[in-house]
Amino acid sequence: MGFFDSEIVQKEAKQLFEDYQDLIKLGNDYGKFDREGKKIFIDQMEQMMERYRIFMKRFELSDDFMAQMTIEQLNTQLGQFGITPQQMFEQMNMTLERMKSDVEKQS
């Protein structure tokens, strides 16, 4: 069975994508959130990034041709911006750390 043939992988990918889209929509109103709302949003983004990191690691570890092609496509796309997947995650992490710092400065 191929990587993408797995019902579990399909469900997880669909849920991850939907959750991410919902979180991005919610983030459009980030500036209107109170301090606690911002903390919750940041926490949810951190959880999303961790889920995404784990999902991508499963691609990397798979012997499936399509999974490997997906990783290659991601590397190519990010490479056009001069970054690697690891750098992408690090930059997201730095952004979330800055957001946390800004929230802590609020009274």
Coordinates of C-alpha atoms in Angstrom, one line a residue:
M1 CA 0.0 0.0 0.0
G2 CA 1.3 3.5 -0.9
F3 CA 1.7 6.2 1.7
F4 CA -1.2 8.2 0.3
D5 CA -3.4 5.1 0.1
S6 CA -3.6 4.9 3.8
E7 CA -6.9 6.0 5.1
I8 CA -5.2 7.2 8.3
V9 CA -2.8 9.4 6.4
Q10 CA -5.6 10.8 4.2
K11 CA -7.7 11.6 7.3
E12 CA -4.8 13.2 9.1
A13 CA -3.7 15.3 6.1
K14 CA -7.3 16.5 5.6
Q15 CA -7.7 17.4 9.3
L16 CA -4.3 19.1 9.5
F17 CA -5.1 21.2 6.4
E18 CA -8.6 22.1 7.7
D19 CA -7.3 23.0 11.1
Y20 CA -4.6 25.1 9.6
Q21 CA -7.0 27.0 7.4
D22 CA -9.3 27.6 10.4
L23 CA -6.4 28.9 12.4
I24 CA -5.2 31.2 9.7
K25 CA -8.8 32.6 9.3
L26 CA -8.9 33.1 13.1
G27 CA -5.5 34.8 13.0
N28 CA -6.8 37.5 10.7
D29 CA -8.4 39.0 13.9
Y30 CA -5.3 38.5 16.0
G31 CA -5.0 42.2 16.6
K32 CA -8.5 42.3 18.1
F33 CA -7.8 39.5 20.6
D34 CA -7.3 40.3 24.3
R35 CA -4.1 39.1 26.0
E36 CA -5.5 35.7 26.9
G37 CA -7.0 35.2 23.4
K38 CA -3.5 35.9 22.0
K39 CA -1.9 33.4 24.3
I40 CA -4.5 30.7 23.2
F41 CA -3.9 31.5 19.6
I42 CA -0.1 31.2 20.0
D43 CA -0.5 27.9 21.8
Q44 CA -2.7 26.6 19.0
M45 CA -0.2 27.7 16.4
E46 CA 2.6 25.9 18.3
Q47 CA 0.5 22.8 18.4
M48 CA -0.2 23.1 14.7
M49 CA 3.5 23.4 13.9
E50 CA 4.3 20.4 16.0
R51 CA 1.6 18.3 14.2
Y52 CA 2.9 19.5 10.8
R53 CA 6.5 18.7 11.8
I54 CA 5.5 15.2 12.8
F55 CA 3.5 14.7 9.6
M56 CA 6.4 15.8 7.5
K57 CA 8.8 13.5 9.3
R58 CA 6.5 10.6 8.4
F59 CA 6.9 11.6 4.7
E60 CA 10.7 11.7 5.1
L61 CA 10.8 8.3 6.8
S62 CA 8.6 6.7 4.2
D63 CA 10.0 4.5 1.4
D64 CA 7.0 5.3 -0.7
F65 CA 7.9 7.0 -4.0
M66 CA 5.0 9.6 -3.8
A67 CA 5.9 10.5 -0.2
Q68 CA 9.5 11.1 -1.3
M69 CA 8.3 13.1 -4.3
T70 CA 6.2 15.3 -1.9
I71 CA 9.3 16.0 0.1
E72 CA 11.3 16.8 -3.0
Q73 CA 8.5 19.2 -4.1
L74 CA 8.5 20.9 -0.7
N75 CA 12.3 21.3 -0.8
T76 CA 12.1 22.7 -4.3
Q77 CA 9.4 25.2 -3.5
L78 CA 11.1 26.4 -0.3
G79 CA 14.4 26.4 -2.1
Q80 CA 13.0 29.1 -4.5
F81 CA 12.7 31.3 -1.4
G82 CA 16.2 30.3 -0.3
I83 CA 15.2 28.2 2.8
T84 CA 15.0 24.6 3.8
P85 CA 12.1 23.0 5.7
Q86 CA 14.1 23.1 8.9
Q87 CA 14.7 26.8 8.4
M88 CA 10.9 27.3 7.8
F89 CA 10.1 25.6 11.1
E90 CA 12.8 27.7 12.9
Q91 CA 11.5 30.9 11.4
M92 CA 7.9 30.0 12.4
N93 CA 9.2 29.2 15.9
M94 CA 11.0 32.5 16.1
T95 CA 7.9 34.4 15.0
L96 CA 5.8 32.6 17.7
E97 CA 8.5 33.4 20.3
R98 CA 8.3 37.1 19.4
M99 CA 4.5 37.0 19.6
K100 CA 4.8 35.5 23.1
S101 CA 7.2 38.1 24.1
D102 CA 4.9 40.9 22.8
V103 CA 1.9 39.3 24.7
E104 CA 3.9 39.2 27.9
K105 CA 4.7 42.9 27.6
Q106 CA 1.0 43.7 27.5
S107 CA -0.7 44.4 30.8

